[in-house]
PDB file of C-alpha atoms in Angstrom:
ATOM      1  CA  UNK A1066       0.000   0.000   0.000  1.00 47.00           C
ATOM      2  CA  UNK A1067       2.832   2.438   0.817  1.00 52.00           C
ATOM      3  CA  UNK A1068       4.341   1.967  -2.662  1.00 56.00           C
ATOM      4  CA  UNK A1069       1.028   2.793  -4.323  1.00 56.00           C
ATOM      5  CA  UNK A1070       0.726   5.967  -2.278  1.00 71.00           C
ATOM      6  CA  UNK A1071       4.273   7.010  -3.206  1.00 85.00           C
ATOM      7  CA  UNK A1072       3.646   6.949  -6.977  1.00 88.00           C
ATOM      8  CA  UNK A1073      -0.036   7.614  -7.652  1.00 92.00           C
ATOM      9  CA  UNK A1074       0.537   9.289 -11.037  1.00 88.00           C
ATOM     10  CA  UNK A1075       2.828   6.536 -12.286  1.00 81.00           C
ATOM     11  CA  UNK A1076       0.370   3.940 -11.041  1.00 89.00           C
ATOM     12  CA  UNK A1077      -2.483   5.518 -13.010  1.00 92.00           C
ATOM     13  CA  UNK A1078      -0.338   5.809 -16.137  1.00 84.00           C
ATOM     14  CA  UNK A1079       0.754   2.187 -15.806  1.00 84.00           C
ATOM     15  CA  UNK A1080      -2.850   1.035 -15.396  1.00 91.00           C
ATOM     16  CA  UNK A1081      -3.954   3.044 -18.445  1.00 90.00           C
ATOM     17  CA  UNK A1082      -1.106   1.649 -20.534  1.00 85.00           C
ATOM     18  CA  UNK A1083      -1.839  -1.904 -19.415  1.00 87.00           C
ATOM     19  CA  UNK A1084      -5.517  -1.519 -20.319  1.00 92.00           C
ATOM     20  CA  UNK A1085      -4.621  -0.186 -23.780  1.00 89.00           C
ATOM     21  CA  UNK A1086      -2.126  -2.995 -24.406  1.00 87.00           C
ATOM     22  CA  UNK A1087      -4.630  -5.651 -23.347  1.00 91.00           C
ATOM     23  CA  UNK A1088      -7.452  -4.159 -25.412  1.00 94.00           C
ATOM     24  CA  UNK A1089      -5.752  -3.698 -28.770  1.00 92.00           C
ATOM     25  CA  UNK A1090      -5.094  -6.451 -31.263  1.00 95.00           C
ATOM     26  CA  UNK A1091      -2.015  -4.718 -32.681  1.00 94.00           C
ATOM     27  CA  UNK A1092       1.278  -6.558 -32.446  1.00 93.00           C
ATOM     28  CA  UNK A1093       3.253  -5.264 -29.406  1.00 90.00           C
ATOM     29  CA  UNK A1094       6.154  -3.961 -31.538  1.00 91.00           C
ATOM     30  CA  UNK A1095       3.723  -2.050 -33.751  1.00 93.00           C
ATOM     31  CA  UNK A1096       2.041  -0.611 -30.645  1.00 92.00           C
ATOM     32  CA  UNK A1097       5.398   0.813 -29.533  1.00 91.00           C
ATOM     33  CA  UNK A1098       6.039   2.360 -32.970  1.00 93.00           C
ATOM     34  CA  UNK A1099       2.577   3.944 -32.991  1.00 95.00           C
ATOM     35  CA  UNK A1100       3.098   5.311 -29.486  1.00 93.00           C
ATOM     36  CA  UNK A1101       6.537   6.607 -30.463  1.00 94.00           C
ATOM     37  CA  UNK A1102       5.012   8.425 -33.438  1.00 96.00           C
ATOM     38  CA  UNK A1103       2.418   9.971 -31.125  1.00 96.00           C
ATOM     39  CA  UNK A1104       5.174  11.157 -28.769  1.00 95.00           C
ATOM     40  CA  UNK A1105       6.901  12.901 -31.662  1.00 96.00           C
ATOM     41  CA  UNK A1106       3.646  14.521 -32.775  1.00 95.00           C
ATOM     42  CA  UNK A1107       3.002  15.764 -29.222  1.00 95.00           C
ATOM     43  CA  UNK A1108       6.581  17.019 -28.698  1.00 95.00           C
ATOM     44  CA  UNK A1109       6.853  14.783 -25.635  1.00 95.00           C
ATOM     45  CA  UNK A1110       9.401  15.078 -22.844  1.00 94.00           C
ATOM     46  CA  UNK A1111      12.659  13.057 -22.870  1.00 93.00           C
ATOM     47  CA  UNK A1112      11.391  10.792 -20.081  1.00 88.00           C
ATOM     48  CA  UNK A1113       8.504   9.657 -22.286  1.00 89.00           C
ATOM     49  CA  UNK A1114      10.920   8.557 -24.982  1.00 90.00           C
ATOM     50  CA  UNK A1115      13.082   6.794 -22.442  1.00 85.00           C
ATOM     51  CA  UNK A1116      10.134   4.745 -21.186  1.00 81.00           C
ATOM     52  CA  UNK A1117       9.081   3.783 -24.708  1.00 83.00           C
ATOM     53  CA  UNK A1118      12.586   2.871 -25.826  1.00 83.00           C
ATOM     54  CA  UNK A1119      12.807   0.471 -22.915  1.00 81.00           C
ATOM     55  CA  UNK A1120       9.532  -1.155 -23.920  1.00 83.00           C
ATOM     56  CA  UNK A1121      10.595  -1.107 -27.581  1.00 87.00           C
ATOM     57  CA  UNK A1122      13.876  -2.837 -26.813  1.00 88.00           C
ATOM     58  CA  UNK A1123      11.883  -5.559 -25.062  1.00 88.00           C
ATOM     59  CA  UNK A1124      10.023  -6.035 -28.380  1.00 88.00           C
ATOM     60  CA  UNK A1125      13.220  -6.135 -30.452  1.00 91.00           C
ATOM     61  CA  UNK A1126      12.915  -2.619 -31.838  1.00 89.00           C
ATOM     62  CA  UNK A1127      16.104  -0.698 -32.572  1.00 90.00           C
ATOM     63  CA  UNK A1128      17.223   2.897 -32.827  1.00 87.00           C
ATOM     64  CA  UNK A1129      17.118   2.401 -36.594  1.00 93.00           C
ATOM     65  CA  UNK A1130      13.402   1.622 -36.276  1.00 93.00           C
ATOM     66  CA  UNK A1131      12.941   4.878 -34.368  1.00 91.00           C
ATOM     67  CA  UNK A1132      14.915   6.714 -37.045  1.00 94.00           C
ATOM     68  CA  UNK A1133      12.634   5.289 -39.734  1.00 96.00           C
ATOM     69  CA  UNK A1134       9.601   6.541 -37.809  1.00 95.00           C
ATOM     70  CA  UNK A1135      11.163  10.022 -37.704  1.00 96.00           C
ATOM     71  CA  UNK A1136      11.795   9.910 -41.469  1.00 97.00           C
ATOM     72  CA  UNK A1137       8.225   8.787 -42.079  1.00 96.00           C
ATOM     73  CA  UNK A1138       6.784  11.534 -39.865  1.00 96.00           C
ATOM     74  CA  UNK A1139       8.945  14.398 -41.146  1.00 97.00           C
ATOM     75  CA  UNK A1140       6.593  15.470 -43.968  1.00 96.00           C
ATOM     76  CA  UNK A1141       3.623  15.364 -41.595  1.00 95.00           C
ATOM     77  CA  UNK A1142       4.950  17.034 -38.441  1.00 96.00           C
ATOM     78  CA  UNK A1143       7.695  19.223 -39.910  1.00 96.00           C
ATOM     79  CA  UNK A1144      11.358  19.867 -39.386  1.00 95.00           C
ATOM     80  CA  UNK A1145      11.028  21.672 -36.062  1.00 96.00           C
ATOM     81  CA  UNK A1146       9.161  18.774 -34.436  1.00 96.00           C
ATOM     82  CA  UNK A1147      11.637  16.195 -35.794  1.00 96.00           C
ATOM     83  CA  UNK A1148      14.634  18.211 -34.564  1.00 96.00           C
ATOM     84  CA  UNK A1149      12.968  18.645 -31.177  1.00 96.00           C
ATOM     85  CA  UNK A1150      12.202  14.932 -30.919  1.00 95.00           C
ATOM     86  CA  UNK A1151      15.735  13.991 -31.992  1.00 94.00           C
ATOM     87  CA  UNK A1152      17.226  16.270 -29.346  1.00 95.00           C
ATOM     88  CA  UNK A1153      14.971  14.883 -26.626  1.00 95.00           C
ATOM     89  CA  UNK A1154      15.692  11.306 -27.676  1.00 92.00           C
ATOM     90  CA  UNK A1155      19.428  12.003 -27.526  1.00 92.00           C
ATOM     91  CA  UNK A1156      19.051  13.495 -24.024  1.00 93.00           C
ATOM     92  CA  UNK A1157      16.984  10.530 -22.869  1.00 90.00           C
ATOM     93  CA  UNK A1158      19.458   8.006 -24.227  1.00 88.00           C
ATOM     94  CA  UNK A1159      22.390   9.957 -22.785  1.00 88.00           C
ATOM     95  CA  UNK A1160      20.720   9.882 -19.397  1.00 85.00           C
ATOM     96  CA  UNK A1161      20.057   6.153 -19.708  1.00 83.00           C
ATOM     97  CA  UNK A1162      23.693   5.503 -20.567  1.00 84.00           C
ATOM     98  CA  UNK A1163      24.919   7.696 -17.723  1.00 85.00           C
ATOM     99  CA  UNK A1164      22.904   5.882 -15.078  1.00 82.00           C
ATOM    100  CA  UNK A1165      23.398   2.383 -16.458  1.00 81.00           C
ATOM    101  CA  UNK A1166      27.145   2.506 -17.078  1.00 67.00           C
ATOM    102  CA  UNK A1167      29.047   4.062 -14.191  1.00 65.00           C
ATOM    103  CA  UNK A1168      32.337   5.654 -15.248  1.00 62.00           C
ATOM    104  CA  UNK A1169      35.435   3.487 -15.112  1.00 62.00           C
ATOM    105  CA  UNK A1170      37.616   4.773 -12.255  1.00 57.00           C
ATOM    106  CA  UNK A1171      40.806   3.883 -14.160  1.00 57.00           C
ATOM    107  CA  UNK A1172      39.658   5.913 -17.186  1.00 52.00           C
ATOM    108  CA  UNK A1173      38.912   8.943 -14.992  1.00 53.00           C
ATOM    109  CA  UNK A1174      42.431   8.997 -13.539  1.00 50.00           C
ATOM    110  CA  UNK A1175      44.027   9.262 -16.992  1.00 45.00           C
TER     111      UNK A1175
END
């Protein structure tokens, strides 16, 4: 119960996502690509991309797949939105790398 009280917004978002995933008949990898496209169209925050890349990786999707979505969307959403999304994706991935791969102490002393 204490965990649920600590993250009420995340809990609601997780429940909504779970309901959508269980309701649709789309293949899970396609669901991630559709959601990714929606994030680009909405100019979503870096954290949103980070969450979806994690789920996409679980489905076998790659950064090249994400790049192809950006190419496909460019004529529809425009250059500014694609540049914004690319920047936010880079920040999200940089953050993920920073927290998942602590610096090598030997490399820092050089």
